[in-house]
Amino acid sequence: MIRRTLLSLYPDKSVARKWPRMKNEIFQDRPSRYLYGAILLLLLLSGCGAILHGGKQEVTFDSKPPGATVTLDNATQFFTPHTMLLSRSSNHHAIFKKDGYDPQRVMIQHHFLVGPSIIGNILPLFPVGFTIDVVTGSAWGFEQDYIAVDLTKAKSQP
């Protein structure tokens, strides 16, 4: 069909005769095929942290004794034990409370993940992948994914 169209556009047949050869020259050249494949692979692997583990991390909260109320970031409340997804892009703080026990505060600090953020992003596209990881929060992670607190009995007031 393409050849017929070229023949109708160019009656001297010079372009129409070259068409299959031009097409084959582009796609049959092995080094360029590998180059196109490598470029496609680089584009697919950019933003490695975002692809591998996303912008949230699963964290489990537990207490001794169980059943303590946890207030997370002065908003979310739940009872221990409990597992939830937390945004990797910021620090979080939790307050554990239970009747008859002293409340305890815990800071959940995020840190920069060197492996997925630097090494995981392939060097030619490093700025693109690194930017994606930082914006989505995937460049960060929590040191602990299991937060356990031993609550101490409150001293009775006379």
Tab-separated table of N, CA and C in Angstrom, residues 16-109:
chain	number	residue	atom	x	y	z
A	16	ALA	N	10.021	5.165	-4.867
A	16	ALA	CA	9.286	3.934	-4.571
A	16	ALA	C	10.217	2.732	-4.523
A	17	ARG	N	11.243	2.726	-5.342
A	17	ARG	CA	12.190	1.614	-5.323
A	17	ARG	C	13.068	1.656	-4.077
A	18	LYS	N	13.344	2.849	-3.577
A	18	LYS	CA	14.201	2.971	-2.401
A	18	LYS	C	13.446	2.703	-1.102
A	19	TRP	N	12.127	2.776	-1.122
A	19	TRP	CA	11.364	2.684	0.135
A	19	TRP	C	11.644	1.415	0.935
A	20	PRO	N	11.536	0.234	0.364
A	20	PRO	CA	11.786	-0.941	1.205
A	20	PRO	C	13.211	-0.980	1.733
A	21	ARG	N	14.168	-0.552	0.911
A	21	ARG	CA	15.549	-0.569	1.354
A	21	ARG	C	15.771	0.433	2.475
A	22	MET	N	15.170	1.619	2.368
A	22	MET	CA	15.315	2.620	3.427
A	22	MET	C	14.726	2.089	4.725
A	23	LYS	N	13.570	1.449	4.645
A	23	LYS	CA	12.924	0.901	5.830
A	23	LYS	C	13.810	-0.171	6.464
A	24	ASN	N	14.343	-1.060	5.651
A	24	ASN	CA	15.192	-2.129	6.161
A	24	ASN	C	16.491	-1.594	6.737
A	25	GLU	N	17.043	-0.564	6.134
A	25	GLU	CA	18.285	-0.006	6.650
A	25	GLU	C	18.104	0.542	8.060
A	26	ILE	N	16.962	1.137	8.324
A	26	ILE	CA	16.731	1.721	9.648
A	26	ILE	C	16.584	0.638	10.703
A	27	PHE	N	15.770	-0.385	10.416
A	27	PHE	CA	15.431	-1.360	11.444
A	27	PHE	C	16.329	-2.593	11.450
A	28	GLN	N	17.129	-2.795	10.429
A	28	GLN	CA	17.991	-3.967	10.380
A	28	GLN	C	19.360	-3.697	10.986
A	29	ASP	N	19.700	-2.463	11.182
A	29	ASP	CA	21.002	-2.115	11.731
A	29	ASP	C	21.038	-2.516	13.208
A	30	ARG	N	21.812	-3.528	13.550
A	30	ARG	CA	21.823	-4.061	14.913
A	30	ARG	C	22.302	-3.059	15.966
A	31	PRO	N	23.379	-2.320	15.745
A	31	PRO	CA	23.784	-1.375	16.797
A	31	PRO	C	22.699	-0.358	17.135
A	32	SER	N	21.986	0.136	16.124
A	32	SER	CA	20.944	1.114	16.430
A	32	SER	C	19.775	0.446	17.148
A	33	ARG	N	19.480	-0.802	16.846
A	33	ARG	CA	18.406	-1.519	17.534
A	33	ARG	C	18.748	-1.649	19.025
A	34	TYR	N	19.995	-1.972	19.326
A	34	TYR	CA	20.412	-2.072	20.728
A	34	TYR	C	20.383	-0.711	21.408
A	35	LEU	N	20.746	0.325	20.665
A	35	LEU	CA	20.718	1.674	21.222
A	35	LEU	C	19.294	2.086	21.564
A	36	TYR	N	18.352	1.825	20.650
A	36	TYR	CA	16.951	2.154	20.931
A	36	TYR	C	16.435	1.364	22.126
A	37	GLY	N	16.810	0.112	22.217
A	37	GLY	CA	16.397	-0.713	23.357
A	37	GLY	C	16.970	-0.195	24.667
A	38	ALA	N	18.242	0.229	24.643
A	38	ALA	CA	18.872	0.763	25.853
A	38	ALA	C	18.214	2.072	26.281
A	39	ILE	N	17.889	2.926	25.324
A	39	ILE	CA	17.222	4.194	25.656
A	39	ILE	C	15.847	3.926	26.250
A	40	LEU	N	15.113	2.995	25.678
A	40	LEU	CA	13.799	2.640	26.210
A	40	LEU	C	13.922	2.086	27.626
A	41	LEU	N	14.915	1.244	27.860
A	41	LEU	CA	15.135	0.688	29.198
A	41	LEU	C	15.468	1.786	30.202
A	42	LEU	N	16.290	2.746	29.806
A	42	LEU	CA	16.633	3.858	30.696
A	42	LEU	C	15.400	4.675	31.058
A	43	LEU	N	14.545	4.924	30.082
A	43	LEU	CA	13.328	5.687	30.355
A	43	LEU	C	12.392	4.934	31.288
A	44	LEU	N	12.302	3.629	31.118
A	44	LEU	CA	11.418	2.839	31.966
A	44	LEU	C	11.928	2.734	33.396
A	45	LEU	N	13.245	2.748	33.594
A	45	LEU	CA	13.807	2.582	34.933
A	45	LEU	C	14.022	3.893	35.675
A	46	SER	N	13.763	5.024	35.052
A	46	SER	CA	13.937	6.285	35.762
A	46	SER	C	12.860	6.415	36.823
A	47	GLY	N	13.219	6.992	37.951
A	47	GLY	CA	12.294	7.055	39.077
A	47	GLY	C	12.213	5.702	39.756
A	48	CYS	N	13.358	5.080	39.959
A	48	CYS	CA	13.410	3.703	40.441
A	48	CYS	C	12.741	3.537	41.803
A	49	GLY	N	12.966	4.468	42.718
A	49	GLY	CA	12.351	4.360	44.041
A	49	GLY	C	10.839	4.407	43.977
A	50	ALA	N	10.313	5.258	43.120
A	50	ALA	CA	8.856	5.362	42.970
A	50	ALA	C	8.277	4.074	42.412
A	51	ILE	N	9.001	3.432	41.526
A	51	ILE	CA	8.518	2.194	40.934
A	51	ILE	C	8.622	1.045	41.926
A	52	LEU	N	9.743	0.967	42.647
A	52	LEU	CA	9.972	-0.181	43.525
A	52	LEU	C	9.116	-0.180	44.783
A	53	HIS	N	9.009	0.948	45.464
A	53	HIS	CA	8.292	0.918	46.741
A	53	HIS	C	7.311	2.058	46.960
A	54	GLY	N	7.144	2.951	46.039
A	54	GLY	CA	6.114	3.983	46.141
A	54	GLY	C	6.400	5.049	47.181
A	55	GLY	N	5.425	5.925	47.392
A	55	GLY	CA	5.584	7.061	48.290
A	55	GLY	C	5.131	6.796	49.709
A	56	LYS	N	4.657	5.575	49.987
A	56	LYS	CA	4.197	5.250	51.338
A	56	LYS	C	4.869	3.975	51.821
A	57	GLN	N	5.013	3.873	53.149
A	57	GLN	CA	5.640	2.707	53.755
A	57	GLN	C	4.720	2.153	54.836
A	58	GLU	N	4.637	0.849	54.906
A	58	GLU	CA	3.803	0.189	55.905
A	58	GLU	C	4.536	0.175	57.249
A	59	VAL	N	3.870	0.677	58.286
A	59	VAL	CA	4.446	0.735	59.632
A	59	VAL	C	3.447	0.100	60.599
A	60	THR	N	3.963	-0.737	61.505
A	60	THR	CA	3.127	-1.399	62.503
A	60	THR	C	3.372	-0.765	63.864
A	61	PHE	N	2.295	-0.449	64.567
A	61	PHE	CA	2.357	0.123	65.910
A	61	PHE	C	1.896	-0.939	66.900
A	62	ASP	N	2.652	-1.099	67.989
A	62	ASP	CA	2.300	-2.083	69.007
A	62	ASP	C	2.657	-1.518	70.372
A	63	SER	N	2.022	-2.057	71.398
A	63	SER	CA	2.308	-1.597	72.759
A	63	SER	C	2.178	-2.760	73.728
A	64	LYS	N	2.875	-2.618	74.851
A	64	LYS	CA	2.716	-3.542	75.973
A	64	LYS	C	2.219	-2.711	77.128
A	65	PRO	N	1.075	-2.907	77.611
A	65	PRO	CA	0.037	-3.855	77.218
A	65	PRO	C	-0.656	-3.398	75.934
A	66	PRO	N	-1.243	-4.354	75.196
A	66	PRO	CA	-1.942	-3.990	73.960
A	66	PRO	C	-3.225	-3.220	74.253
A	67	GLY	N	-3.744	-2.574	73.241
A	67	GLY	CA	-4.995	-1.832	73.386
A	67	GLY	C	-4.812	-0.366	73.702
A	68	ALA	N	-3.588	0.141	73.589
A	68	ALA	CA	-3.349	1.564	73.830
A	68	ALA	C	-3.892	2.370	72.654
A	69	THR	N	-4.337	3.587	72.946
A	69	THR	CA	-4.800	4.495	71.900
A	69	THR	C	-3.592	5.245	71.353
A	70	VAL	N	-3.451	5.245	70.042
A	70	VAL	CA	-2.342	5.954	69.401
A	70	VAL	C	-2.920	7.126	68.630
A	71	THR	N	-2.388	8.318	68.899
A	71	THR	CA	-2.747	9.510	68.133
A	71	THR	C	-1.558	9.822	67.234
A	72	LEU	N	-1.780	9.752	65.935
A	72	LEU	CA	-0.704	9.954	64.967
A	72	LEU	C	-0.830	11.332	64.346
A	73	ASP	N	0.217	12.131	64.459
A	73	ASP	CA	0.271	13.487	63.892
A	73	ASP	C	-0.913	14.347	64.343
A	74	ASN	N	-1.304	14.210	65.585
A	74	ASN	CA	-2.406	14.975	66.195
A	74	ASN	C	-3.723	14.835	65.436
A	75	ALA	N	-3.903	13.751	64.690
A	75	ALA	CA	-5.136	13.606	63.911
A	75	ALA	C	-5.687	12.186	63.964
A	76	THR	N	-4.970	11.243	63.425
A	76	THR	CA	-5.458	9.877	63.295
A	76	THR	C	-5.363	9.146	64.626
A	77	GLN	N	-6.432	8.449	64.999
A	77	GLN	CA	-6.427	7.660	66.230
A	77	GLN	C	-6.783	6.217	65.919
A	78	PHE	N	-6.089	5.304	66.611
A	78	PHE	CA	-6.361	3.878	66.458
A	78	PHE	C	-5.840	3.161	67.693
A	79	PHE	N	-6.164	1.889	67.808
A	79	PHE	CA	-5.727	1.070	68.937
A	79	PHE	C	-4.628	0.117	68.490
A	80	THR	N	-3.701	-0.171	69.419
A	80	THR	CA	-2.620	-1.113	69.114
A	80	THR	C	-3.108	-2.532	69.324
A	81	PRO	N	-2.573	-3.478	68.610
A	81	PRO	CA	-1.654	-3.360	67.473
A	81	PRO	C	-2.388	-2.916	66.203
A	82	HIS	N	-1.681	-2.165	65.368
A	82	HIS	CA	-2.293	-1.622	64.156
A	82	HIS	C	-1.198	-1.398	63.111
A	83	THR	N	-1.519	-1.710	61.862
A	83	THR	CA	-0.589	-1.494	60.747
A	83	THR	C	-1.233	-0.521	59.770
A	84	MET	N	-0.444	0.454	59.319
A	84	MET	CA	-0.971	1.432	58.357
A	84	MET	C	0.136	1.942	57.452
A	85	LEU	N	-0.269	2.590	56.363
A	85	LEU	CA	0.677	3.189	55.425
A	85	LEU	C	0.927	4.637	55.818
A	86	LEU	N	2.211	5.001	55.913
A	86	LEU	CA	2.587	6.380	56.231
A	86	LEU	C	3.348	6.982	55.059
A	87	SER	N	3.140	8.256	54.841
A	87	SER	CA	3.855	8.974	53.791
A	87	SER	C	5.341	9.007	54.132
A	88	ARG	N	6.173	8.649	53.160
A	88	ARG	CA	7.620	8.619	53.374
A	88	ARG	C	8.241	10.017	53.376
A	89	SER	N	7.533	11.008	52.882
A	89	SER	CA	8.147	12.312	52.635
A	89	SER	C	8.286	13.190	53.870
A	90	SER	N	7.769	12.765	55.030
A	90	SER	CA	7.895	13.614	56.222
A	90	SER	C	8.011	12.765	57.480
A	91	ASN	N	8.468	13.417	58.555
A	91	ASN	CA	8.517	12.771	59.864
A	91	ASN	C	7.102	12.695	60.430
A	92	HIS	N	6.880	11.763	61.325
A	92	HIS	CA	5.585	11.612	61.984
A	92	HIS	C	5.830	11.485	63.483
A	93	HIS	N	4.842	11.871	64.273
A	93	HIS	CA	4.950	11.641	65.713
A	93	HIS	C	3.676	10.968	66.204
A	94	ALA	N	3.875	10.061	67.151
A	94	ALA	CA	2.765	9.280	67.691
A	94	ALA	C	2.765	9.409	69.208
A	95	ILE	N	1.565	9.462	69.781
A	95	ILE	CA	1.404	9.502	71.235
A	95	ILE	C	0.600	8.267	71.630
A	96	PHE	N	1.200	7.446	72.487
A	96	PHE	CA	0.552	6.235	72.990
A	96	PHE	C	-0.052	6.549	74.348
A	97	LYS	N	-1.354	6.267	74.529
A	97	LYS	CA	-2.044	6.527	75.801
A	97	LYS	C	-2.898	5.324	76.174
A	98	LYS	N	-2.932	5.061	77.488
A	98	LYS	CA	-3.824	4.024	78.015
A	98	LYS	C	-4.128	4.387	79.458
A	99	ASP	N	-5.366	4.161	79.867
A	99	ASP	CA	-5.760	4.475	81.247
A	99	ASP	C	-4.880	3.711	82.232
A	100	GLY	N	-4.380	4.445	83.231
A	100	GLY	CA	-3.538	3.844	84.260
A	100	GLY	C	-2.067	3.800	83.890
A	101	TYR	N	-1.710	4.318	82.714
A	101	TYR	CA	-0.319	4.308	82.250
A	101	TYR	C	0.082	5.714	81.821
A	102	ASP	N	1.383	5.982	81.936
A	102	ASP	CA	1.907	7.271	81.478
A	102	ASP	C	1.916	7.305	79.945
A	103	PRO	N	1.514	8.440	79.345
A	103	PRO	CA	1.580	8.541	77.875
A	103	PRO	C	3.035	8.580	77.403
A	104	GLN	N	3.266	8.065	76.233
A	104	GLN	CA	4.616	8.090	75.650
A	104	GLN	C	4.545	8.652	74.234
A	105	ARG	N	5.538	9.480	73.927
A	105	ARG	CA	5.651	10.077	72.591
A	105	ARG	C	6.772	9.377	71.826
A	106	VAL	N	6.506	9.150	70.562
A	106	VAL	CA	7.502	8.519	69.694
A	106	VAL	C	7.601	9.342	68.413
A	107	MET	N	8.829	9.653	68.015
A	107	MET	CA	9.072	10.357	66.753
A	107	MET	C	9.499	9.328	65.711
A	108	ILE	N	8.799	9.296	64.597
A	108	ILE	CA	9.119	8.376	63.504
A	108	ILE	C	9.830	9.206	62.445
A	109	GLN	N	11.144	9.047	62.388
A	109	GLN	CA	11.947	9.897	61.505
A	109	GLN	C	12.208	9.207	60.173
